[in-house]
PDB file of C-alpha atoms in Angstrom:
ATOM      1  CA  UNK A  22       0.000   0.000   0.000  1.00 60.00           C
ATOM      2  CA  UNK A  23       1.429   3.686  -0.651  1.00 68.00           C
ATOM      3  CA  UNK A  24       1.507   6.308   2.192  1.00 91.00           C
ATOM      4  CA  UNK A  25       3.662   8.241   4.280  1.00 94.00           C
ATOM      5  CA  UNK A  26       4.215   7.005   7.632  1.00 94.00           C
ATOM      6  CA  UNK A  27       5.943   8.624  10.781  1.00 95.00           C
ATOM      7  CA  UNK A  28       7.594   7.424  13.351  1.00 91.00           C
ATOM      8  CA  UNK A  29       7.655   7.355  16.569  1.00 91.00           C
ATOM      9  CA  UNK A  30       3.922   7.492  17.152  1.00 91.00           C
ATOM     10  CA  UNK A  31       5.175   9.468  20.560  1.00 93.00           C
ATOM     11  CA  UNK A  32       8.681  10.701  21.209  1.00 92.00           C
ATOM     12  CA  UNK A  33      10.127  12.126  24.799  1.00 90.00           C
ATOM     13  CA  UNK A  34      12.745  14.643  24.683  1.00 87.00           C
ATOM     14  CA  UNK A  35      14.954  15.517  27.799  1.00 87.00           C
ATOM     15  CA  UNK A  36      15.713  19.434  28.425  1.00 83.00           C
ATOM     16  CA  UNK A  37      18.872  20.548  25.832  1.00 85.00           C
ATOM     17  CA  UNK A  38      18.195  17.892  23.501  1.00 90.00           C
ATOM     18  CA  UNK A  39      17.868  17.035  19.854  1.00 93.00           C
ATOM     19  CA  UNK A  40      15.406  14.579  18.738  1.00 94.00           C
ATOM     20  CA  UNK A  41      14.490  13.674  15.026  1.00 95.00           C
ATOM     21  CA  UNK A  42      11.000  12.361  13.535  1.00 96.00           C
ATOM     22  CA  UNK A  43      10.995  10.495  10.206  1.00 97.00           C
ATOM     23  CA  UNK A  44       8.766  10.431   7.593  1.00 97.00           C
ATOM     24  CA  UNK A  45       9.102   8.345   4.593  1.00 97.00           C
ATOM     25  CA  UNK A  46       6.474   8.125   1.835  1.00 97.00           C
ATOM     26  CA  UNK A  47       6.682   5.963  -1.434  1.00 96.00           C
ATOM     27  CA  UNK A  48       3.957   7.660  -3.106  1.00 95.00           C
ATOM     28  CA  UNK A  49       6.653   8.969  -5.632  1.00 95.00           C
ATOM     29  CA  UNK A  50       5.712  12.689  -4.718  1.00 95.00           C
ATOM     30  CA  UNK A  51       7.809  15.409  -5.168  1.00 94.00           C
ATOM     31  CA  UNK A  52       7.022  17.903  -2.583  1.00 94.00           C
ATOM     32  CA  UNK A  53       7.214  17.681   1.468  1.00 95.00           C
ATOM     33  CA  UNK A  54       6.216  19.177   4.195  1.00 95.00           C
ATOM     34  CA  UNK A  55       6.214  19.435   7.877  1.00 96.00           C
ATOM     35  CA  UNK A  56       3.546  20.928  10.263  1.00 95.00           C
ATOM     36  CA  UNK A  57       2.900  21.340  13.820  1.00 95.00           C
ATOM     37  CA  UNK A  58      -0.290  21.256  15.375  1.00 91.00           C
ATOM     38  CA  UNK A  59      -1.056  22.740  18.637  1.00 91.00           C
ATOM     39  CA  UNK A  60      -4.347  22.078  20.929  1.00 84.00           C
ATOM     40  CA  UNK A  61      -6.999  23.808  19.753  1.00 78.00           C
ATOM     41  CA  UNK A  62      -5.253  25.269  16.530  1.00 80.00           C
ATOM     42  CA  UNK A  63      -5.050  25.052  12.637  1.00 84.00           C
ATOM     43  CA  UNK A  64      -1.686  23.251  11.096  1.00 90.00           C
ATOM     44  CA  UNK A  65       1.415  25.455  10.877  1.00 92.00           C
ATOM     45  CA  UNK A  66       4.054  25.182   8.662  1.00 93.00           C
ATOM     46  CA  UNK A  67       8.026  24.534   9.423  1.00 96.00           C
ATOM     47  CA  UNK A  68       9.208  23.460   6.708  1.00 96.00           C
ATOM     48  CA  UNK A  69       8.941  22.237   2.822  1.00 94.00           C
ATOM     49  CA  UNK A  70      10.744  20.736   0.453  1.00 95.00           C
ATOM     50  CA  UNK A  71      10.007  20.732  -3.422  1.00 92.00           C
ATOM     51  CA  UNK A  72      12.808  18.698  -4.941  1.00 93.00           C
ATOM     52  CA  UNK A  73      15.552  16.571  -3.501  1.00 95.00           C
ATOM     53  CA  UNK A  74      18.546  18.246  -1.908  1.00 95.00           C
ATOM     54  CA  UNK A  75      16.312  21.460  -1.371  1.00 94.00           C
ATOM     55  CA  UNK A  76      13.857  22.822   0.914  1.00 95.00           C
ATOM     56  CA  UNK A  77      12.382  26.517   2.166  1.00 93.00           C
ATOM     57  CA  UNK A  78      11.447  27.695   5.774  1.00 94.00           C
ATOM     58  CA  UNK A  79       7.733  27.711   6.409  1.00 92.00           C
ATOM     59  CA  UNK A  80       6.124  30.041   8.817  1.00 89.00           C
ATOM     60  CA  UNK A  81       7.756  28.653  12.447  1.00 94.00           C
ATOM     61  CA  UNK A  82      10.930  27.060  11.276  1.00 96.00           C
ATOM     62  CA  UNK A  83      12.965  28.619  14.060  1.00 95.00           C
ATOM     63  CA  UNK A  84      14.842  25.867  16.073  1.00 95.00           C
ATOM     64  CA  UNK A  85      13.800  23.366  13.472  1.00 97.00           C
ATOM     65  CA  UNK A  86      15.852  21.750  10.635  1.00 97.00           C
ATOM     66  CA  UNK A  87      15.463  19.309   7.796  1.00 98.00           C
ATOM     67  CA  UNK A  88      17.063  17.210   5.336  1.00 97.00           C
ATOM     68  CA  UNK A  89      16.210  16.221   2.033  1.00 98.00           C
ATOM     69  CA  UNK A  90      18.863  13.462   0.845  1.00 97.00           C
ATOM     70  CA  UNK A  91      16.482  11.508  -0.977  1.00 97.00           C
ATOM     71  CA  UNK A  92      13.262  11.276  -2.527  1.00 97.00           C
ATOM     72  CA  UNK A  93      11.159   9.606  -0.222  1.00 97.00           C
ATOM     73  CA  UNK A  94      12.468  10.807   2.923  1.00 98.00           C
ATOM     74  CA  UNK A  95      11.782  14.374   4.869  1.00 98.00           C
ATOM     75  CA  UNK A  96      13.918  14.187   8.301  1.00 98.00           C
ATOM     76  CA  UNK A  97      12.465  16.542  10.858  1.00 97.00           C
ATOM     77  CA  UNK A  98      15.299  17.241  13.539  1.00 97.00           C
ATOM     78  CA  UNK A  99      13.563  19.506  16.869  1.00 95.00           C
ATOM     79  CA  UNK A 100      16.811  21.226  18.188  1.00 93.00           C
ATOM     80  CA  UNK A 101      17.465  22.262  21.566  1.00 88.00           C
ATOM     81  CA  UNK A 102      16.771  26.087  20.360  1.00 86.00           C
ATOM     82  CA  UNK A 103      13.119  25.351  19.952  1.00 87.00           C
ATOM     83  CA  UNK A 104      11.655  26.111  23.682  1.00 85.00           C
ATOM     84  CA  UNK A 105       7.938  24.958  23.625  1.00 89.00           C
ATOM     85  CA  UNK A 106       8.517  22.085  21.350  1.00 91.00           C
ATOM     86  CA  UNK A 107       5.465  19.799  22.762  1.00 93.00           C
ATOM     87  CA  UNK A 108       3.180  19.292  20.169  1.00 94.00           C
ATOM     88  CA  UNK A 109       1.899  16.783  17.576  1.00 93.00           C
ATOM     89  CA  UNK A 110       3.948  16.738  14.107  1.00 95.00           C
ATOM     90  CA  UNK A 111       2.178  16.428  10.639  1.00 94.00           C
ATOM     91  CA  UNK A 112       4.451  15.224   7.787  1.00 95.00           C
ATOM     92  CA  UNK A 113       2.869  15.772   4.368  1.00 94.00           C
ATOM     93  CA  UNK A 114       3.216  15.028   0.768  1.00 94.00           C
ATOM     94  CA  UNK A 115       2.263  16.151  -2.496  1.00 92.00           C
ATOM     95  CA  UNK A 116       2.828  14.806  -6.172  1.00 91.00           C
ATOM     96  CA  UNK A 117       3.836  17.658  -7.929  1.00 85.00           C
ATOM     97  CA  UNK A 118       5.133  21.322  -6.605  1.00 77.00           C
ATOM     98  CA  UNK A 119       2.095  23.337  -7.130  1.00 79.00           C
ATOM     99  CA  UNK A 120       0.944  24.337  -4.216  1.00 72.00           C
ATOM    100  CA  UNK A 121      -2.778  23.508  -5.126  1.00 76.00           C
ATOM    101  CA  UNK A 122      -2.210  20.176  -5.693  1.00 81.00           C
ATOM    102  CA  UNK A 123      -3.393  17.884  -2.925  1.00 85.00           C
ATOM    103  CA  UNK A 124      -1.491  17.088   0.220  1.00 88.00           C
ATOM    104  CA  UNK A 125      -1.712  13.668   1.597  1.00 90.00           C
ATOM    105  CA  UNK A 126      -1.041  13.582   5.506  1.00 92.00           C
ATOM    106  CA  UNK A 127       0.827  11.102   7.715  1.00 94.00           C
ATOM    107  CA  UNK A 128      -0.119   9.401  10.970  1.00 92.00           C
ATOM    108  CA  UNK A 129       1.687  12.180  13.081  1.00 93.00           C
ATOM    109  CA  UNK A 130       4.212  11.699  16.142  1.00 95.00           C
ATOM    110  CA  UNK A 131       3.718  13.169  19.251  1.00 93.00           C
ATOM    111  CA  UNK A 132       6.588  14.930  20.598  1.00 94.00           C
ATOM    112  CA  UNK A 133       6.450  15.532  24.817  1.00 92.00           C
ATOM    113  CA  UNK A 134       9.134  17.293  26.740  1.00 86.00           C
ATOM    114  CA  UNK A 135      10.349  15.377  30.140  1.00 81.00           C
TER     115      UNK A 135
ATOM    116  CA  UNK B   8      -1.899  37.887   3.828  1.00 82.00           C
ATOM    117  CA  UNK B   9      -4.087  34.733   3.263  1.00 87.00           C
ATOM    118  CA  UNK B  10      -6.524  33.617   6.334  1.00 91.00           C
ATOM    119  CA  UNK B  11      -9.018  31.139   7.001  1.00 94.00           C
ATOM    120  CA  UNK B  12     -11.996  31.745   9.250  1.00 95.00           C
ATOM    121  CA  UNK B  13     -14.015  28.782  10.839  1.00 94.00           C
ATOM    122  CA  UNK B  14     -17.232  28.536  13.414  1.00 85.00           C
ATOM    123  CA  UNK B  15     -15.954  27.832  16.860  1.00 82.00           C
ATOM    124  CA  UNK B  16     -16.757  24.517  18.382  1.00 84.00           C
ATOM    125  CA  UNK B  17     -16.839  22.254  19.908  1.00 93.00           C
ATOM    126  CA  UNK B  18     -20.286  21.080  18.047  1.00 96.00           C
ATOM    127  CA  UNK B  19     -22.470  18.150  19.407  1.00 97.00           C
ATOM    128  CA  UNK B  20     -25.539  16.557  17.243  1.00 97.00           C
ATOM    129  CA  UNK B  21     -27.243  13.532  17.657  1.00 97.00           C
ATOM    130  CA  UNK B  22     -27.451  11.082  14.945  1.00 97.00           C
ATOM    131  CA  UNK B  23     -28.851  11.919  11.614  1.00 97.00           C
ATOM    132  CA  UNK B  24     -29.330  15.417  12.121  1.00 97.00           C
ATOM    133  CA  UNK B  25     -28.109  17.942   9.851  1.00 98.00           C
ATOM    134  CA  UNK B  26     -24.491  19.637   9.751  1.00 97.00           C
ATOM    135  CA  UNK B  27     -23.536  22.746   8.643  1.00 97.00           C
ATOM    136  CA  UNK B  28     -19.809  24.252   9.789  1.00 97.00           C
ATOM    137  CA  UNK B  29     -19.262  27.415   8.704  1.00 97.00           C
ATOM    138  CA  UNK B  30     -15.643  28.783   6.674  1.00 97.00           C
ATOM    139  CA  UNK B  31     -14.850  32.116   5.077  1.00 97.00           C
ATOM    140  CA  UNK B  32     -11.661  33.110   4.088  1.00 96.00           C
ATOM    141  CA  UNK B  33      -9.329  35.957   2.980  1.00 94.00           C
ATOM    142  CA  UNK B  34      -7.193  35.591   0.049  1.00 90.00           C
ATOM    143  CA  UNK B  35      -5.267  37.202  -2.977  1.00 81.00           C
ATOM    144  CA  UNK B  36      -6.293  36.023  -6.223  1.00 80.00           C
ATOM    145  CA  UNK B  37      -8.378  32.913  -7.008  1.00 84.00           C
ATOM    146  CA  UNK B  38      -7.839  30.444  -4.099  1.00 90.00           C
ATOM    147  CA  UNK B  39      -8.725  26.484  -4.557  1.00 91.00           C
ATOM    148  CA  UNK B  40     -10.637  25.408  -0.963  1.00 94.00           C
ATOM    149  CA  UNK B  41     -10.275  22.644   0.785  1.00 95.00           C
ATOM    150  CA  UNK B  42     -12.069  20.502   4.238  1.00 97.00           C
ATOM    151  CA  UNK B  43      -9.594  18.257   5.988  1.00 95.00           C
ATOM    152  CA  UNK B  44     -10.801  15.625   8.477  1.00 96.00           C
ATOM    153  CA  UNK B  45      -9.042  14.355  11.865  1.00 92.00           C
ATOM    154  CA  UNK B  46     -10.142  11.487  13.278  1.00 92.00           C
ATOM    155  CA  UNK B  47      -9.036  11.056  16.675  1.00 86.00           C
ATOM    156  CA  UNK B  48      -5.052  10.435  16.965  1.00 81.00           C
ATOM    157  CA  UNK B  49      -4.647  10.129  13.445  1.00 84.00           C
ATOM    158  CA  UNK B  50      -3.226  12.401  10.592  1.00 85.00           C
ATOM    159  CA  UNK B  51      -5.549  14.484   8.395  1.00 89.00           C
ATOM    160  CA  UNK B  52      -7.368  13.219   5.411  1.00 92.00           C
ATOM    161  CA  UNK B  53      -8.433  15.376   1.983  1.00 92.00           C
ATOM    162  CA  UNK B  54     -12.316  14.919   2.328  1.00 96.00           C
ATOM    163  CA  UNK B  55     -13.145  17.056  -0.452  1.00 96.00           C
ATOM    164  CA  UNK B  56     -12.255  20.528  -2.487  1.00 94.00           C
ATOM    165  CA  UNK B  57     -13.133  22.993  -4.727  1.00 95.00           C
ATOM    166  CA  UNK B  58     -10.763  24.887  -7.102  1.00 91.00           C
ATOM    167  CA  UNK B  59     -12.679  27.176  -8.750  1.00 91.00           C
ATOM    168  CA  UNK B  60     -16.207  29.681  -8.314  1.00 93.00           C
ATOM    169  CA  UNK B  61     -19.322  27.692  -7.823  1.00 95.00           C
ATOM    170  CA  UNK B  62     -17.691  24.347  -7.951  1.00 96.00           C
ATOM    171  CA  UNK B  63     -19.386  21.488  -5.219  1.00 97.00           C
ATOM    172  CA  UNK B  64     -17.000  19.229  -3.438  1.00 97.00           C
ATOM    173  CA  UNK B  65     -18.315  16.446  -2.199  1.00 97.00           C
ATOM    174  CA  UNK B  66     -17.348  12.913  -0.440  1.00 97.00           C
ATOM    175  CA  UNK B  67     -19.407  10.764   1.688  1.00 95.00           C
ATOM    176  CA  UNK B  68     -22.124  12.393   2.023  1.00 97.00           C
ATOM    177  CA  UNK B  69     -20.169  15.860   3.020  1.00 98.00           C
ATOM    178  CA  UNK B  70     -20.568  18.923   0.611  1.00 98.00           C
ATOM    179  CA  UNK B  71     -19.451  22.311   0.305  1.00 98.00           C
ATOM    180  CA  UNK B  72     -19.809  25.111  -2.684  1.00 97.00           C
ATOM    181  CA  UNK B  73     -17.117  27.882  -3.597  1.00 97.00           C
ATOM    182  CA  UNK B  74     -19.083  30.973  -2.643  1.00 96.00           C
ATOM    183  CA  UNK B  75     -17.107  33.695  -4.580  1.00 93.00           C
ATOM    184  CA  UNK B  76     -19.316  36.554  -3.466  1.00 94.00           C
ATOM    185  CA  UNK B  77     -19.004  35.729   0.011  1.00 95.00           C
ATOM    186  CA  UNK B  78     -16.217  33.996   0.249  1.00 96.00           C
ATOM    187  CA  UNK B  79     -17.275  31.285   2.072  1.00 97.00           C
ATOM    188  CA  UNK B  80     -17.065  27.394   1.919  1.00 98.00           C
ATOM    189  CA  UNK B  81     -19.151  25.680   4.267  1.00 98.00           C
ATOM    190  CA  UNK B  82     -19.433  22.413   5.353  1.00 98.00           C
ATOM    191  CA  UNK B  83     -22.781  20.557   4.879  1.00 98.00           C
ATOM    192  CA  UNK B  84     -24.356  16.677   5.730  1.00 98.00           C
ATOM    193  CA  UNK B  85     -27.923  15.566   5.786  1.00 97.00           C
ATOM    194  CA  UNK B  86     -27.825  13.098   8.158  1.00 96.00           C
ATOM    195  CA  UNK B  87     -24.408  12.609  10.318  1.00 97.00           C
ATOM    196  CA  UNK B  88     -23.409   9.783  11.975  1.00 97.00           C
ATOM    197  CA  UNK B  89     -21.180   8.703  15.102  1.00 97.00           C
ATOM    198  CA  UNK B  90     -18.727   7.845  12.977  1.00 96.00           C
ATOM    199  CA  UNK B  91     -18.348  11.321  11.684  1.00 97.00           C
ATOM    200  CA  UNK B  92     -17.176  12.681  15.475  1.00 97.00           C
ATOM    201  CA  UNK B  93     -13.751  14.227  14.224  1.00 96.00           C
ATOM    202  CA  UNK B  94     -12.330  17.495  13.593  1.00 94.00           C
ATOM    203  CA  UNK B  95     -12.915  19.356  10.262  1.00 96.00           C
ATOM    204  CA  UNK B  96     -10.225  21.889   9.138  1.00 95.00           C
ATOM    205  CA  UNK B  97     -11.042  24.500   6.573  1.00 96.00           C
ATOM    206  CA  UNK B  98      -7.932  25.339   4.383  1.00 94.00           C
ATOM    207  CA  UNK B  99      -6.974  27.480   0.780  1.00 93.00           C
ATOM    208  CA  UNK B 100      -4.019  28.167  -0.900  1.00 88.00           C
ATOM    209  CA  UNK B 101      -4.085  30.707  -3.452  1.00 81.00           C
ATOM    210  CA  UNK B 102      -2.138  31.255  -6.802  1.00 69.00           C
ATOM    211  CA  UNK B 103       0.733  33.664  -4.860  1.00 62.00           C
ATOM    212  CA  UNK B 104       1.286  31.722  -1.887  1.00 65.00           C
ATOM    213  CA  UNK B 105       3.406  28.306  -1.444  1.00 68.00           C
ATOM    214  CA  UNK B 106       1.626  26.843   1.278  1.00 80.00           C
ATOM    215  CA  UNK B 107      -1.915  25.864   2.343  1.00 87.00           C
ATOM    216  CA  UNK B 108      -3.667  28.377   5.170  1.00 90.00           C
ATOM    217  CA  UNK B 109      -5.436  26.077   7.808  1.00 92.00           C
ATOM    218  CA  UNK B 110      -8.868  27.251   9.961  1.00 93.00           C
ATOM    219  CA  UNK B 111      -7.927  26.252  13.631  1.00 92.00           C
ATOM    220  CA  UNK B 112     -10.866  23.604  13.592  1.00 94.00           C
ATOM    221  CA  UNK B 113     -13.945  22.519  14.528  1.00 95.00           C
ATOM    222  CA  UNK B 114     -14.249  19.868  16.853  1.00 94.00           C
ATOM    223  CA  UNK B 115     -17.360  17.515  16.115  1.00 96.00           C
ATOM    224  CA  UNK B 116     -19.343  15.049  18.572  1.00 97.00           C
ATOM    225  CA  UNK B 117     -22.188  12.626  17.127  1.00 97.00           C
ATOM    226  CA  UNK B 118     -24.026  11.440  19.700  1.00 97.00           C
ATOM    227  CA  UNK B 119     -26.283   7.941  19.320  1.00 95.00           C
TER     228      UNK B 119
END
């Protein structure tokens, strides 16, 4: 079956520490993205990649990075700069880079701060 | 810049009465629209969209027209069921921007 999946479904982080979420997807799309969802709120961006080896800053990207070695995969890595980084993550893909084509959502990991 | 306006929740209905959530939205241009479901724990799903002026989405059961002269896309079912409790984002992206605007959500309880 194609999809994207995430993993962990929940992920602790400990006080000055980096943690990374995957997402993988063999849908064959070209674009990426990641959001963050808070309670109560809409989907914010961080980050988004349109083609391997590249990628822009979204709306929140401070103390968030990314990778985009290869196709399928769209690293999310939460650094220690980001200070209220409990939340639940959204990884995303699309088939082509227009931004009104239709973006297909992954399971999500929850990210909690010990 | 671009913005996305939804009814606050939460909403609670019993089963088989009629839905209606309401979105309006801000945007340069021509936007395409689009309702997102959440079903508990999960990721979203695309549950249906418009892309241009008087277009209908619709997908089980849901609808919702592109309202031009009010900018407006709202959510409508006949008859929900339990099975529909989740919660519906409203979201556009228009021609000028990269990114899809999300509604903050509308939380929705079926009750038997």
């Amino acid at each position: 079956d194609g999809g994207i999946t995430q993993s962990p479904k929940y992920l602790f982080r400990k006080e000055g520490q980096n943690v990374t979420l995957s997402c993988e997807q063999n849908l064959n799309h070209d674009a990426m993205y990641w959001y963050r969802q808070d309670p109560g709120q809409g989907l914010r961006l961080i980050y988004y990649s349109q083609i391997v080896n590249d990628f822009q800053k979204g709306d929140i990207a401070e103390g968030y990075s990314v990778s985009r070695e290869k196709k399928e995969s769209f690293p999310l890595t939460v650094t220690s700069a980001q200070k209220n980084p409990t939340a639940f993550y959204l990884c995303a893909s699309s088939r082509g880079t227009d931004p009104q084509e239709t973006q297909y959502f992954g399971p999500g990991t929850r990210l909690l701060v010990l | 810049g671009d913005s996305v306006t939804q009814m606050e929740g939460p909403v609670t209905l019993s089963e088989e009465a009629f839905l209606t959530i309401n979105c309006t939205y801000t945007a340069t241009g021509y936007p395409s629209l689009f309702w997102y479901v959440q079903y508990p724990g999960e990721g979203l799903q695309l549950l249906l969209k418009a892309t241009k002026a008087d277009d209908k989405g619709s997908n089980k059961g849901f609808e919702a027209t592109y309202r031009k002269e009010t900018t407006s896309f709202h959510l409508e079912k006949g008859s929900v069921q339990v099975s529909d409790s989740a919660v519906y984002f409203c979201a556009l992206v228009s021609g000028s921007a990269r990114q899809l605007t999300f509604g903050s959500g509308t939380q929705l309880t079926v009750l038997p």
